[in-house]
Coordinates of C-alpha atoms in Angstrom, one line a residue:
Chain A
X1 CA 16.2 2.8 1.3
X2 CA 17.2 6.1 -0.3
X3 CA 16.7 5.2 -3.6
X4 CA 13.1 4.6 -5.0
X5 CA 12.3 1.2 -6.0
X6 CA 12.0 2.2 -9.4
X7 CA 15.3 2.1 -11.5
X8 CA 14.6 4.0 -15.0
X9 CA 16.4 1.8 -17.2
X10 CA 15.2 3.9 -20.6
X11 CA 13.1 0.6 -21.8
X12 CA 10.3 0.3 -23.9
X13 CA 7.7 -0.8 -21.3
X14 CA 8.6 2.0 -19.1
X15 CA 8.8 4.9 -21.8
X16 CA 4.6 3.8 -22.3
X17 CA 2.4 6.5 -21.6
X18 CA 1.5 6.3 -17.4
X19 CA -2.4 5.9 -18.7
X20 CA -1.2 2.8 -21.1
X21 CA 0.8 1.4 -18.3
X22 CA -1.7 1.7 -15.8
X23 CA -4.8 0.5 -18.1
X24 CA -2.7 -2.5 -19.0
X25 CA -2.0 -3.5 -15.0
X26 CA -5.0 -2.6 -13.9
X27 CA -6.7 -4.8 -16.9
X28 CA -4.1 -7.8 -15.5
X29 CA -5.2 -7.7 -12.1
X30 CA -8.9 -7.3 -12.4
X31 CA -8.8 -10.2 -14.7
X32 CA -7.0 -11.8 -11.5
X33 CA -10.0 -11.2 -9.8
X34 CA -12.7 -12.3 -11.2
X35 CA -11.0 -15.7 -12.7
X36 CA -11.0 -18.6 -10.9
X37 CA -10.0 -21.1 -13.1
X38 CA -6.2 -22.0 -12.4
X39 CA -5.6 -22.4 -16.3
X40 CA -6.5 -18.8 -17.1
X41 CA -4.5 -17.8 -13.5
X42 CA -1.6 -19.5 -15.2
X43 CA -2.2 -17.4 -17.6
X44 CA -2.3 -14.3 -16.3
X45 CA 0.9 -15.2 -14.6
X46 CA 3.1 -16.5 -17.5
X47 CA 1.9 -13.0 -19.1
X48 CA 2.9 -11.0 -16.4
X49 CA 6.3 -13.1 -16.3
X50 CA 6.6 -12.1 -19.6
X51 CA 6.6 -8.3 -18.9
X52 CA 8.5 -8.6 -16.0
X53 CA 11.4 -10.4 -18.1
X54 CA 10.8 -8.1 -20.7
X55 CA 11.6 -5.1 -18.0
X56 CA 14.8 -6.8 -17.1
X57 CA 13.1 -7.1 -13.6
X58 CA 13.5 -11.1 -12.9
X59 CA 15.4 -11.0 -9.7
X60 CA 12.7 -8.3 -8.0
X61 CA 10.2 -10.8 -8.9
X62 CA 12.0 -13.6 -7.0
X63 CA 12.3 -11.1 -4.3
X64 CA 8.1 -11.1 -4.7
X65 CA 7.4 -14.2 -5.0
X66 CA 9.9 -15.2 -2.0
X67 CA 7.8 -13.0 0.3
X68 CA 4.5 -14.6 -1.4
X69 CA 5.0 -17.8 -0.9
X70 CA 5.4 -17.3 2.4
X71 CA 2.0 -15.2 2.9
X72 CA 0.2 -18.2 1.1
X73 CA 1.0 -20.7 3.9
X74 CA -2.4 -19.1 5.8
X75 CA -4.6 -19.5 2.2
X76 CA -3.3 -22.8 2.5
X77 CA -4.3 -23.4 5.8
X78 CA -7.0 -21.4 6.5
X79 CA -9.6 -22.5 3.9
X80 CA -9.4 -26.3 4.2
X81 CA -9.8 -25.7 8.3
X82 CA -12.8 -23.3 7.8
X83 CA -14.5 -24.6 4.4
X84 CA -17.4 -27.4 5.3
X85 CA -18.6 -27.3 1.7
X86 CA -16.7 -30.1 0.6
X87 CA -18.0 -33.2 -0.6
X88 CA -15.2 -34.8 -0.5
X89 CA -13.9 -35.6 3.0
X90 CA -10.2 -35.9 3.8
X91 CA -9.8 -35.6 7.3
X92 CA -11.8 -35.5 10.3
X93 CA -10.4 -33.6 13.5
X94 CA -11.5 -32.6 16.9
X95 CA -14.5 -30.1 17.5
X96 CA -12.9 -26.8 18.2
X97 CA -14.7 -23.6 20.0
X98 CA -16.3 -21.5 17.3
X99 CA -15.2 -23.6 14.6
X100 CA -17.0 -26.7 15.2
X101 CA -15.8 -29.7 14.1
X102 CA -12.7 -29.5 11.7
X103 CA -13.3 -31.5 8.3
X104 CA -10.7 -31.2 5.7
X105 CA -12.2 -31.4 2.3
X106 CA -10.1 -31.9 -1.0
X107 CA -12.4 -29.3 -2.5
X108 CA -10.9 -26.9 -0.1
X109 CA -7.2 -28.0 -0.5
X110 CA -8.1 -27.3 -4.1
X111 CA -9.4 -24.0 -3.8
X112 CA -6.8 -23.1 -1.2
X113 CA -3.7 -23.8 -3.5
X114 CA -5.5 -22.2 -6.9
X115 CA -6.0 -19.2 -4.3
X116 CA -2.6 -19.3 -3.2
X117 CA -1.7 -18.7 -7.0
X118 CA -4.1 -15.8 -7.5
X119 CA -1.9 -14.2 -4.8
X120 CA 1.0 -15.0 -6.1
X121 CA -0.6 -13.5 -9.8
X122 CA -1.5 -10.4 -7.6
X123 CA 2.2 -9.8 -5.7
X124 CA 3.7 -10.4 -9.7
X125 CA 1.6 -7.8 -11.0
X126 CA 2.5 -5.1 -8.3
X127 CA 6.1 -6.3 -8.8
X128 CA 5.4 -5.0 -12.6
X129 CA 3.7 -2.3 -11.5
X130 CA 7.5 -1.4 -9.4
X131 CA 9.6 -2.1 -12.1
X132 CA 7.5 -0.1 -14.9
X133 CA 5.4 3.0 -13.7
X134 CA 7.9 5.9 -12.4
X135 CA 6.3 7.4 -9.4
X136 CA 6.3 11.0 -10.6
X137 CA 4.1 9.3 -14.0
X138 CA 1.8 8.2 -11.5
X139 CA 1.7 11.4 -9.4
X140 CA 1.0 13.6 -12.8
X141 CA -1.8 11.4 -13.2
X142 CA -3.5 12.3 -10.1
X143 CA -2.5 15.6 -10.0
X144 CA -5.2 16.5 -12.6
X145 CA -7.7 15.5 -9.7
X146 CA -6.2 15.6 -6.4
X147 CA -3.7 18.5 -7.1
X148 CA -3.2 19.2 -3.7
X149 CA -2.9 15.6 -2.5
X150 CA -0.2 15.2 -5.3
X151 CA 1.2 17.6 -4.1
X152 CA 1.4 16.4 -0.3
X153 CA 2.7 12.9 -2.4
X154 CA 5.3 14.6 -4.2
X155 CA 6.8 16.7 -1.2
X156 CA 6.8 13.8 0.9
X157 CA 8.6 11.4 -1.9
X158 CA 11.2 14.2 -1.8
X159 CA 11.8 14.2 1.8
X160 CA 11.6 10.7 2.8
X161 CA 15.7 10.6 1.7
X162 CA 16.6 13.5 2.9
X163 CA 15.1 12.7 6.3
X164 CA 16.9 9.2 6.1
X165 CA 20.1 10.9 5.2
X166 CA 19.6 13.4 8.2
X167 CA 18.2 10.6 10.5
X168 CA 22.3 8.9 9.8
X169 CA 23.6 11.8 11.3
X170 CA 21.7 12.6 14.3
X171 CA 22.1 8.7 15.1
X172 CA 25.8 9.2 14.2
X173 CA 25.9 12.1 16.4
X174 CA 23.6 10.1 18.7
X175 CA 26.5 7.5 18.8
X176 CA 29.6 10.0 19.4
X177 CA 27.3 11.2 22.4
X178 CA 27.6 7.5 23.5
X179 CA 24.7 6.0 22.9
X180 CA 24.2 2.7 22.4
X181 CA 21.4 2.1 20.0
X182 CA 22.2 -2.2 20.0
X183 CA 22.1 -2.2 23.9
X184 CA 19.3 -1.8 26.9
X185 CA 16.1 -2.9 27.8
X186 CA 12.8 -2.7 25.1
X187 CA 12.1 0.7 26.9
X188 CA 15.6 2.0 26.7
X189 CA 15.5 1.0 23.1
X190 CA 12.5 2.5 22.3
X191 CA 13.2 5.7 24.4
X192 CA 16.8 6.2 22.2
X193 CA 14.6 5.7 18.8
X194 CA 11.5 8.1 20.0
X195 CA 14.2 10.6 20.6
X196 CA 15.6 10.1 16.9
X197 CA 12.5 10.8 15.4
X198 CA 11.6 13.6 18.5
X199 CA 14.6 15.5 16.9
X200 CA 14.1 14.9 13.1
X201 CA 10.5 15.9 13.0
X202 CA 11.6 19.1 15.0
X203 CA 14.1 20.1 12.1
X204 CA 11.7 19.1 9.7
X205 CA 8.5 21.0 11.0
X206 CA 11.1 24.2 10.7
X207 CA 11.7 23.1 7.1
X208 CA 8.3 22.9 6.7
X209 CA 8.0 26.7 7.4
X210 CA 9.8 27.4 4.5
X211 CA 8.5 25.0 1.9
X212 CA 5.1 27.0 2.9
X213 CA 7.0 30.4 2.1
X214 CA 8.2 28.7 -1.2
X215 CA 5.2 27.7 -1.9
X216 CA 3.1 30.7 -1.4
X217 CA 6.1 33.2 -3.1
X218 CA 5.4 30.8 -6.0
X219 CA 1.8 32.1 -5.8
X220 CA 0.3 28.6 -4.0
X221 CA -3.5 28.9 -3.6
X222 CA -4.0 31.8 -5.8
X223 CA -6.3 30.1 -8.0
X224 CA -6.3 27.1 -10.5
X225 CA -3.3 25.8 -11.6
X226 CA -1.9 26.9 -15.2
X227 CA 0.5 24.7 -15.8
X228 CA 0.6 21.0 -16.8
X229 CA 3.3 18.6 -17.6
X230 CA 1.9 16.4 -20.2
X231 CA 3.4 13.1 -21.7
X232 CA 2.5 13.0 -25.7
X233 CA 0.5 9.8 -26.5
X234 CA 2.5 7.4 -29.2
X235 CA 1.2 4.9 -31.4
X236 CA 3.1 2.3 -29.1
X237 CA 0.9 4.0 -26.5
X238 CA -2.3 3.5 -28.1
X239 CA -1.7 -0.1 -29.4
X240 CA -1.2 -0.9 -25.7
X241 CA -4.2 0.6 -24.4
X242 CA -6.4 -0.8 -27.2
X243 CA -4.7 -4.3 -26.2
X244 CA -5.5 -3.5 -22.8
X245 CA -8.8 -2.9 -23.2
X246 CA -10.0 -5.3 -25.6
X247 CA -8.6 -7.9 -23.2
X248 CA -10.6 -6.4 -19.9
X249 CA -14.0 -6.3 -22.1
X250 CA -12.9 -10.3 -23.7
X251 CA -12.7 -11.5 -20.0
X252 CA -15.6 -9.4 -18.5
X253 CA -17.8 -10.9 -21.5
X254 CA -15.9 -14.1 -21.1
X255 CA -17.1 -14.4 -17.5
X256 CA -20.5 -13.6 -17.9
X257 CA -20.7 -16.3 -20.5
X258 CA -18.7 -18.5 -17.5
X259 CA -15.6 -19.1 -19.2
X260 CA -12.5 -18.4 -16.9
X261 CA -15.0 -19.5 -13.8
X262 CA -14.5 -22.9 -11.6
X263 CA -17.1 -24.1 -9.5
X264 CA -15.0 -25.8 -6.3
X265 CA -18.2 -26.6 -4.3
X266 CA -19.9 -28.6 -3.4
X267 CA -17.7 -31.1 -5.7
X268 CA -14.6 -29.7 -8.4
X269 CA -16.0 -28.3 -11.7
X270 CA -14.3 -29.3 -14.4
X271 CA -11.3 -26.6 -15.2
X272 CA -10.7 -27.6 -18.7
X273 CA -12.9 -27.5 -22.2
X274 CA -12.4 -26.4 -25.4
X275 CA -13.9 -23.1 -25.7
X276 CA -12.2 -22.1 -22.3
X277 CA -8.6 -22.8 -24.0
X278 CA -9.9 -21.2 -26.5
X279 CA -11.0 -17.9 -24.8
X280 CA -7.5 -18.5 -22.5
X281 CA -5.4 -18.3 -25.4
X282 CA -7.6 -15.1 -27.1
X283 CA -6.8 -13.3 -24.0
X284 CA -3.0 -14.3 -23.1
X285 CA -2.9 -13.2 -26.8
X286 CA -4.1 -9.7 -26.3
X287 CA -2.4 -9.4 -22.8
X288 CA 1.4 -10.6 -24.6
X289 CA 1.0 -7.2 -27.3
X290 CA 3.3 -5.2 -24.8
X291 CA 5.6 -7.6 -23.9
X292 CA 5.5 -8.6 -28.1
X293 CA 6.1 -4.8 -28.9
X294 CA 8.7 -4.6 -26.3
X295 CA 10.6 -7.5 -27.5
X296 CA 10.5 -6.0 -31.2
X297 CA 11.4 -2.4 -30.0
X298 CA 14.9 -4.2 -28.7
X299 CA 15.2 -6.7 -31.7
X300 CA 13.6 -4.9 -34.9
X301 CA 14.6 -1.4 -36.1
X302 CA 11.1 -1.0 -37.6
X303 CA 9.4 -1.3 -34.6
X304 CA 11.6 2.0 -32.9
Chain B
X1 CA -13.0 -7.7 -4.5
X2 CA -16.3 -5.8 -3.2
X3 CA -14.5 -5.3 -0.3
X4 CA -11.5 -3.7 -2.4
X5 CA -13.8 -1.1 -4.1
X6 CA -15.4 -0.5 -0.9
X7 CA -11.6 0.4 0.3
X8 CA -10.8 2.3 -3.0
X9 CA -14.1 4.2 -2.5
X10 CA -13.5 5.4 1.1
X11 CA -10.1 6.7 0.2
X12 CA -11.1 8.7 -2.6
X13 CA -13.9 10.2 -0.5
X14 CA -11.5 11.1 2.0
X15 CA -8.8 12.6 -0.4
X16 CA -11.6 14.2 -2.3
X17 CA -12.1 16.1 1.2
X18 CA -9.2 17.1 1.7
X19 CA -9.0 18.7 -1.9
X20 CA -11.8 20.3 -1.2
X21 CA -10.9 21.7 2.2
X22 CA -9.3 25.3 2.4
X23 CA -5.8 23.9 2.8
X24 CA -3.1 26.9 3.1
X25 CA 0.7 26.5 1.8
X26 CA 1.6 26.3 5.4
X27 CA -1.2 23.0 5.9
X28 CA -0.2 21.3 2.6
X29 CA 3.8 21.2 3.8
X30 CA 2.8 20.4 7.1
X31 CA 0.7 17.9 5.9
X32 CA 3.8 16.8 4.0
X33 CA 6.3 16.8 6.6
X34 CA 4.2 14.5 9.0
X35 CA 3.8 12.5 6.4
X36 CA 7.4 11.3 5.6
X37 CA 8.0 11.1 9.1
X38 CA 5.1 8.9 9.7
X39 CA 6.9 6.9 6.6
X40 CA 10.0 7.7 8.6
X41 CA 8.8 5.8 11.6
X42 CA 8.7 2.4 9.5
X43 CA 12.3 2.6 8.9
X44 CA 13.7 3.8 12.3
X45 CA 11.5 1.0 14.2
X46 CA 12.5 -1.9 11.7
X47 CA 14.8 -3.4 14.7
X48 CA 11.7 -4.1 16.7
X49 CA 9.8 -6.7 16.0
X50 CA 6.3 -5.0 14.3
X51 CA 6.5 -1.9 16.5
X52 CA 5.1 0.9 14.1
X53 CA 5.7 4.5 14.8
X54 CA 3.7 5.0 11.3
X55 CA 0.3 4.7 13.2
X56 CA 1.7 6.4 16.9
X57 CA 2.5 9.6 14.3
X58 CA -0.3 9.4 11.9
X59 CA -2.8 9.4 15.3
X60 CA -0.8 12.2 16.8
X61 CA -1.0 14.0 13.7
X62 CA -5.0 13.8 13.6
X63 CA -5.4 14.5 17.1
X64 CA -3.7 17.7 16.5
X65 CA -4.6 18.9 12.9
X66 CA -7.8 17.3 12.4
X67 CA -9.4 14.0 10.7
X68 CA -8.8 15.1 7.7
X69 CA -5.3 16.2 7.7
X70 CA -4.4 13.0 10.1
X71 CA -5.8 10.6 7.1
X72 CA -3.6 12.3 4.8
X73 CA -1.1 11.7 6.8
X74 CA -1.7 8.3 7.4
X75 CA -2.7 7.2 4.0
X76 CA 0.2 9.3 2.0
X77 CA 3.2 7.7 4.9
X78 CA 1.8 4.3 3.3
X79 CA 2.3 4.9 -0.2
X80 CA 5.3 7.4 0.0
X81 CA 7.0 4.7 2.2
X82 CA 6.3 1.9 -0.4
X83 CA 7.7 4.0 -3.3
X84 CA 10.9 2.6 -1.4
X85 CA 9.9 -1.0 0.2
X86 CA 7.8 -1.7 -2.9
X87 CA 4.2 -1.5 -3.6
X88 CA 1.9 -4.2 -3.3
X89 CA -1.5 -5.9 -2.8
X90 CA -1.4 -4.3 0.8
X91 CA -0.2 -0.7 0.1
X92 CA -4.3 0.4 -0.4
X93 CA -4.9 -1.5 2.2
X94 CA -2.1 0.1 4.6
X95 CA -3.6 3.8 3.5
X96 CA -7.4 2.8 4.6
X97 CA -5.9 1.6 8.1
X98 CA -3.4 4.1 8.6
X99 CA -5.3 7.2 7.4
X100 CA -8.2 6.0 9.2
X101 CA -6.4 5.9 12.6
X102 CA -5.0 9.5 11.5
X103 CA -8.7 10.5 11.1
X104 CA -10.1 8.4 14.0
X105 CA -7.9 10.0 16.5
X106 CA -9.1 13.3 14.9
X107 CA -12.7 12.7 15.6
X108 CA -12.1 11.4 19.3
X109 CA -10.3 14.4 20.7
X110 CA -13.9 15.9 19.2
X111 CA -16.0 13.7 20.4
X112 CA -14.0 13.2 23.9
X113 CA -12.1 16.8 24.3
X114 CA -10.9 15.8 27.9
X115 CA -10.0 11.8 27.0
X116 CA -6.0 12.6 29.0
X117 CA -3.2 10.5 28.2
X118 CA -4.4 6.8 29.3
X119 CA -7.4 7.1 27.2
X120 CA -5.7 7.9 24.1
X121 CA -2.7 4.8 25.0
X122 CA -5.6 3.0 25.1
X123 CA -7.0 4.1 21.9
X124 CA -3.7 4.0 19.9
X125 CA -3.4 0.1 21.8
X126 CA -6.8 -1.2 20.0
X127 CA -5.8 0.9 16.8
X128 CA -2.9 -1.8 17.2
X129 CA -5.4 -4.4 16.5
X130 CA -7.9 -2.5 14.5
X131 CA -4.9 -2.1 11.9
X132 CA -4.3 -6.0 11.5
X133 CA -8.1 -6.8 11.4
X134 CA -8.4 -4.2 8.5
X135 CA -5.1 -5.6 6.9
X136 CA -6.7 -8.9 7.0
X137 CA -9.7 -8.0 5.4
X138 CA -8.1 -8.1 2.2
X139 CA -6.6 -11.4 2.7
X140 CA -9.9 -12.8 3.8
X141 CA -12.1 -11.3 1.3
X142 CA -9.4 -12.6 -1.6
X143 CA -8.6 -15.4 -1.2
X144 CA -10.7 -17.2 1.6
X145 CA -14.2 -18.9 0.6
X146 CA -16.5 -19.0 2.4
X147 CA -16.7 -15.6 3.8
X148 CA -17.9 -16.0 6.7
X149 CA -16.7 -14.4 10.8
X150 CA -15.5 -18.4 11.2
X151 CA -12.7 -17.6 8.5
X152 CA -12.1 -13.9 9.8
X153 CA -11.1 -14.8 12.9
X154 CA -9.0 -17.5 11.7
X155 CA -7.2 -15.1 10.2
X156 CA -7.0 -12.7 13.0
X157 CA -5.8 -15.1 15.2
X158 CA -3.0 -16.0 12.7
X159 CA -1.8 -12.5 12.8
X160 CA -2.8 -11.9 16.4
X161 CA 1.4 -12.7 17.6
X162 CA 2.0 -9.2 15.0
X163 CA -0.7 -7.5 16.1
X164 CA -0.2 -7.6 19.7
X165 CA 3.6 -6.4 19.4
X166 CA 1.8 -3.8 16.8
X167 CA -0.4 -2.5 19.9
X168 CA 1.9 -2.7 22.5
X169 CA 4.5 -0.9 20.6
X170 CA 1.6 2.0 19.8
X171 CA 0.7 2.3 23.7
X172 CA 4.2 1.9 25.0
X173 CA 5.2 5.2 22.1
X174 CA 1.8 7.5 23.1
X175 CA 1.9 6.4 27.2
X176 CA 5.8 8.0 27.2
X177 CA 6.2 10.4 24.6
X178 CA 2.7 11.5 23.3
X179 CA 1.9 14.2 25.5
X180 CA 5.8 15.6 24.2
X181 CA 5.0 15.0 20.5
X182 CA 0.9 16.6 20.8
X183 CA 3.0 19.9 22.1
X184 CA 5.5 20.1 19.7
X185 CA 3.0 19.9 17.0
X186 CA 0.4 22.3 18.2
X187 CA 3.1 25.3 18.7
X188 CA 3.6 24.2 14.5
X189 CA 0.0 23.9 13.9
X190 CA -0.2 27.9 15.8
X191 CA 2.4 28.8 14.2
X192 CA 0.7 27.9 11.0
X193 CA -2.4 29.8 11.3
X194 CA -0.9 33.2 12.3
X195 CA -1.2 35.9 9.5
X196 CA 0.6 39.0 9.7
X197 CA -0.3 42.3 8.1
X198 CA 1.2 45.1 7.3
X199 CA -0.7 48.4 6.8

């Protein structure tokens, strides 16, 4: 918990520009969004596999997708109880308060388990976003806009460690004292905690004091800021953001042209034609140019 | 994903606010310091079952400071705290709820000056709820068809177990150490706005 989730491990997707790294999430997950069609959500996954791998991240992303199959057991649930649009009737329970009477549709199980994968195409693109965007990228970023909120961010990153590390030793001394943090009743339990945290935030509204003094010694609020750090744009970093973007405007074009979109009710659309592959494989093609350029930056001297 | 912009809109109004306001150093690392304890109260808690000191601090803090300093507070313990757990679908989601119970406790101490202890435990209680249904939201507008209240509240009461412990943890930490933490903060938050000078 002290360490960020991060890990810099000096690879080729994380040395991108933060703008390139963001553009190309942020094209991967509102792509997510808008498709339907569990071909293209394939997709979208196998693409954002292929960056994970690429990262070296493939055991966080089991973590992820541990955690997300169990948060798709609801989707799963949920939308065949609730959905009545189904043609297709599988099941017909009891009448329930509020809900009527419960008709299980195979529409619904359909549209439930391609949902179910659009969250898992969601969690595995956060999981990239972990692995490949250093938090203090990110927080340059948005200092150009929000510089005060950045800096609330930054200061905050910095002390949630140090307020674990001096959490350990008030509970340690906590402990000597004899208290038993495993033992009691809920309200004894929660009493012994409240009085952890009583006694950290007292230290740390003191230290507080003095980050203000720091701050304002260092002429905080004196007028706008003067000094930026700025990451240089590379060609890697342009070729990624063109890649990025040409694939957000292919799919937004794609979709309003309704390729990429399944109709689930009142009967299944079909998912599957020849100019949807077609746009599918246009797009994964644009959305693989990182991983592609990652792959040759570890294999090919002459892409370094 | 309407409903997603609709979030992302409403937090950068509200951090657009606070860049706005006439923060000082002294508000800025206050601002900061609540906020990593808020984040703080995630990790100290984790042995009780979904008992959340995160929205108990982030409340306190906007009852004290202000709605806009208690949304900071709320929304920056989310992220900061997921630098560590991991980001995900829900971190945006965790900042609307929990910087708008910061700023909602703000507004009632304006609205209601004299609301005493039980009424705010019985605030920071239905913020115990309130925080589910708005982490639901996102579920239910993503991945749930049709949208309609039918499939809400099927959600809601499939989280209902989490957010009841989520509530009664929230009233149980305001009811017996609120009143402790609101006076702590305020001496700070004096302390903060005293200038001194020298002629």
């Amino acid at each position: 918990m002290e360490e960020l989730f991060y890990h810099e491990k000096g690879l080729f997707l994380q040395k991108l520009h933060p703008a390139a790294s963001l553009a190309y999430i942020c094209t991967l997950l509102v792509l997510t969004l808008i498709f339907t069609n569990p071909f293209y959500l394939a997709g979208l996954f196998f693409c954002t596999g292929l960056s994970v791998w690429m990262l070296e991240g493939l055991e966080t992303w089991e973590l992820f997708l541990k955690g997300g199959l169990f948060m798709t057991v609801p989707i799963m649930i949920i939308n065949p109880l609730v959905s009545k649009a189904g043609a297709t009737i599988l099941w017909r329970g009891p009448s329930l308060p509020v809900f009527g009477e419960i008709t299980v549709s195979m529409e619904a199980v359909f549209y439930g388990a391609v949902m179910s994968l659009r969250l898992l195409d969601v969690i595995s693109i956060f999981c990239l976003y972990n692995i490949m965007v250093h938090p203090d990228k990110a927080m340059n970023m948005l200092e150009r806009f929000a510089f005060k909120s950045a800096l609330v961010l930054s200061l905050a990153t910095r002390m949630f460690p140090a307020m674990i590390r001096h959490l350990e030793n008030i509970k340690e001394i906590q402990l000597v004292r004899g208290v038993d943090f495993s033992g009691g009743t809920f309200k004894q339990k929660i009493n012994k905690y409240t009085n952890l945290i009583y006694i950290l935030l007292l230290s740390s509204l003191e230290d507080s004091m003095e980050i203000a003094e720091a701050m304002h010694a260092r002429a905080f609020g004196s007028g706008r800021r003067t000094r930026y750090v700025r990451d240089s744009i590379k060609p890697a970093d342009s070729v990624c953001l063109a890649a990025a973007a040409a694939a957000l405007l292919t799919g937004a074009w794609g979709t309003v042209k309704g390729y990429g979109v399944m109709n689930f009710y009142p009967r299944l659309g079909p998912a599957y034609s020849r100019g949807d592959m077609r746009m599918l494989a246009l797009l994964l093609s644009m959305l693989s140019i990182p991983s592609l350029l990652s792959w040759g930056w570890r294999y090919c001297r002459y892409f370094r | 994903m309407a409903y997603t912009i609709v979030a992302a809109l409403v937090l950068a109004v509200m951090f657009l606010s606070f860049e706005r306001g006439k923060a000082t150093s002294k508000e800025v690392a206050l601002v900061a310091v609540m906020s990593a304890a808020a984040a703080m109260g995630r990790v100290v808690f984790a042995a009780l079952p979904n008992v959340q000191a995160t929205t108990f601090i982030a409340m306190v803090s906007g009852y004290v400071m202000g709605p806009e300093s208690g949304f900071m507070v709320g929304a920056a313990a989310a992220l900061v705290s997921n630098f560590f757990m991991g980001q995900g679908p829900w971190t945006p989601w965790q900042m609307l709820a929990w910087g708008l119970a910061g700023a909602s406790a703000g507004l009632i101490k304006r609205i209601f000056p004299g609301i005493g202890r039980l009424g705010m435990t019985f605030y920071c209680l239905l913020w115990g709820y309130f925080f589910g249904w708005i982490m639901n939201l996102w579920y239910w507008s993503s991945f749930v068809r049709p949208l309609n209240i039918n499939a809400f509240i099927a959600a809601c009461i499939s989280s209902i177990w989490f957010d009841s412990f989520h509530a009664a943890g929230n009233a149980i930490l305001y009811y017996y150490f609120g009143e402790g933490f609101i006076k702590v903060l305020k001496r700070f938050y004096r302390r903060m706005k005293v200038t001194v000078r020298y002629e």
